[in-house]
């Protein structure tokens, strides 16, 4: 065996921590950027922040043409419902075994209120079922169920106004009910179609998931990152970043840095970090401006007439126009909101894939979804349109080339049920 030493040359791309942070900075909303800048002041002694003056605020407001409108956005935050249930268990039950069983079930509730079986559980199925029924006496009905059917069944069994046969239908006929096989149910249970419709409406009123109990909606104010105005038929825009603090070198350190700039001092890294921060903020700002100019050019009809006038557009088209990578456009348009005369939209919404039309033009996906929603709203609920019928209508009447599968996909994207589930049987 002969050993030898060989020298090879290899090219590798190593991404520095600062480069990674600069890329991440592109995705920050203006509010997130403000928070990041203030955090940098805490870790870098050379950074000094100065707040914008009231005069600067007024100047920017005049440039914008009007004040921005705060946009209220609903988000969800977790409630501590498990602690509430634990407390109720202690107040209601005396048997220590029951208390431990209920604590086990409550601890293993998922975010929909369903019980998730623990792999190492010391309880068998009968004990878990007993605990779930005990839980109904202190918690919201349906809590602790192991599946959808059990959740609906618990609400029916323990509910005070459940119609007769509702529990039987949930246990044995949910699929038939969903697919409108009502005559079969009516015959086998010997109940009238009118009674069956009452049961159907009752089941629809039940909660399939109890996620609303674990989360509560909070309304907070989101400030748009960009404001678009229509002035004398022209479109203008401004970045809504007037409230960002100005970043500069701390006055106490500036003379020292200037005098010892050539030394490898303690301040050298902090000075480099300061320059990186200033340059990254400016680069992010310039990229946003360039992208907005391109978007206004491409989506002029949208800014003048609203969402229905949005044109098909891809990230690559904007990237090619301003000579940046497609990923840069994706990052800049993420988590950014633009205020228009027709509402506040996420920048991502201005990009829409296209479908071909019979006259050789194209129509945006958003427009097609809007047309689809309107068409379904106009249908006879006793005879709802199938996906195939809708596709045929779009192709023949609207000249939009679209398949049945695409119709089904768009319908599901908008949480519109299938024709079988939209059907309502009228009774006399």
Short mmCIF file of N, CA and C in Angstrom, two decimals, residues 16-19 21 25 36-37 40-41 43-47 247-249 266-281:
data_model
loop_
_atom_site.label_atom_id
_atom_site.label_comp_id
_atom_site.label_asym_id
_atom_site.label_seq_id
_atom_site.Cartn_x
_atom_site.Cartn_y
_atom_site.Cartn_z
N UNK A 16 -21.36 34.60 5.75
CA UNK A 16 -21.02 35.18 7.04
C UNK A 16 -22.27 35.47 7.85
N UNK A 17 -22.07 35.65 9.15
CA UNK A 17 -23.21 35.96 10.03
C UNK A 17 -23.87 37.27 9.62
N UNK A 18 -23.04 38.25 9.21
CA UNK A 18 -23.58 39.55 8.80
C UNK A 18 -24.39 39.44 7.52
N UNK A 19 -23.93 38.59 6.59
CA UNK A 19 -24.68 38.41 5.34
C UNK A 19 -26.02 37.77 5.62
N UNK A 21 -27.68 37.99 8.38
CA UNK A 21 -28.52 38.98 9.05
C UNK A 21 -29.03 40.02 8.06
N UNK A 25 -32.83 40.90 7.36
CA UNK A 25 -33.28 42.28 7.50
C UNK A 25 -34.26 42.68 6.41
N UNK A 36 -35.41 46.00 15.92
CA UNK A 36 -34.05 45.50 15.71
C UNK A 36 -33.02 46.62 15.91
N UNK A 37 -33.33 47.82 15.38
CA UNK A 37 -32.41 48.95 15.53
C UNK A 37 -32.21 49.29 17.01
N UNK A 40 -29.89 46.91 18.65
CA UNK A 40 -28.48 47.15 18.31
C UNK A 40 -27.87 48.24 19.16
N UNK A 41 -28.67 49.20 19.58
CA UNK A 41 -28.16 50.26 20.46
C UNK A 41 -27.72 49.67 21.79
N UNK A 43 -26.45 46.62 22.31
CA UNK A 43 -25.27 45.75 22.23
C UNK A 43 -24.06 46.45 21.63
N UNK A 44 -24.26 47.62 21.04
CA UNK A 44 -23.13 48.32 20.42
C UNK A 44 -22.99 49.71 21.06
N UNK A 45 -21.94 49.93 21.87
CA UNK A 45 -21.79 51.21 22.58
C UNK A 45 -21.57 52.40 21.65
N UNK A 46 -21.18 52.15 20.39
CA UNK A 46 -20.93 53.26 19.46
C UNK A 46 -22.21 53.82 18.86
N UNK A 47 -23.29 53.04 18.93
CA UNK A 47 -24.53 53.47 18.28
C UNK A 47 -25.32 54.41 19.18
N UNK A 247 -29.75 56.51 13.09
CA UNK A 247 -28.59 55.81 13.65
C UNK A 247 -27.33 56.63 13.38
N UNK A 248 -26.59 56.92 14.41
CA UNK A 248 -25.33 57.67 14.25
C UNK A 248 -24.32 57.18 15.28
N UNK A 249 -23.08 57.64 15.15
CA UNK A 249 -22.03 57.27 16.11
C UNK A 249 -22.17 58.15 17.36
N UNK A 266 -10.61 47.92 20.70
CA UNK A 266 -11.89 47.31 21.12
C UNK A 266 -13.03 47.80 20.24
N UNK A 267 -12.89 49.04 19.73
CA UNK A 267 -13.99 49.65 19.00
C UNK A 267 -14.04 49.24 17.53
N UNK A 268 -13.03 48.53 17.04
CA UNK A 268 -12.98 48.27 15.60
C UNK A 268 -14.18 47.42 15.14
N UNK A 269 -14.49 46.35 15.88
CA UNK A 269 -15.62 45.50 15.50
C UNK A 269 -16.93 46.27 15.61
N UNK A 270 -17.08 47.05 16.69
CA UNK A 270 -18.31 47.82 16.87
C UNK A 270 -18.48 48.85 15.75
N UNK A 271 -17.35 49.43 15.30
CA UNK A 271 -17.43 50.40 14.22
C UNK A 271 -17.86 49.71 12.92
N UNK A 272 -17.33 48.51 12.69
CA UNK A 272 -17.72 47.75 11.49
C UNK A 272 -19.20 47.38 11.56
N UNK A 273 -19.67 47.01 12.76
CA UNK A 273 -21.09 46.66 12.92
C UNK A 273 -21.99 47.87 12.68
N UNK A 274 -21.52 49.03 13.13
CA UNK A 274 -22.28 50.26 12.91
C UNK A 274 -22.43 50.54 11.41
N UNK A 275 -21.31 50.48 10.67
CA UNK A 275 -21.36 50.74 9.23
C UNK A 275 -22.24 49.71 8.51
N UNK A 276 -22.14 48.45 8.96
CA UNK A 276 -22.97 47.42 8.35
C UNK A 276 -24.45 47.73 8.55
N UNK A 277 -24.84 48.12 9.78
CA UNK A 277 -26.24 48.41 10.08
C UNK A 277 -26.76 49.55 9.22
N UNK A 278 -26.00 50.65 9.14
CA UNK A 278 -26.42 51.81 8.35
C UNK A 278 -26.57 51.43 6.88
N UNK A 279 -25.60 50.70 6.36
CA UNK A 279 -25.63 50.31 4.95
C UNK A 279 -26.78 49.33 4.67
N UNK A 280 -27.04 48.41 5.59
CA UNK A 280 -28.11 47.42 5.40
C UNK A 280 -29.48 48.08 5.40
N UNK A 281 -29.67 49.05 6.31
CA UNK A 281 -30.94 49.77 6.36
C UNK A 281 -31.16 50.54 5.06
#
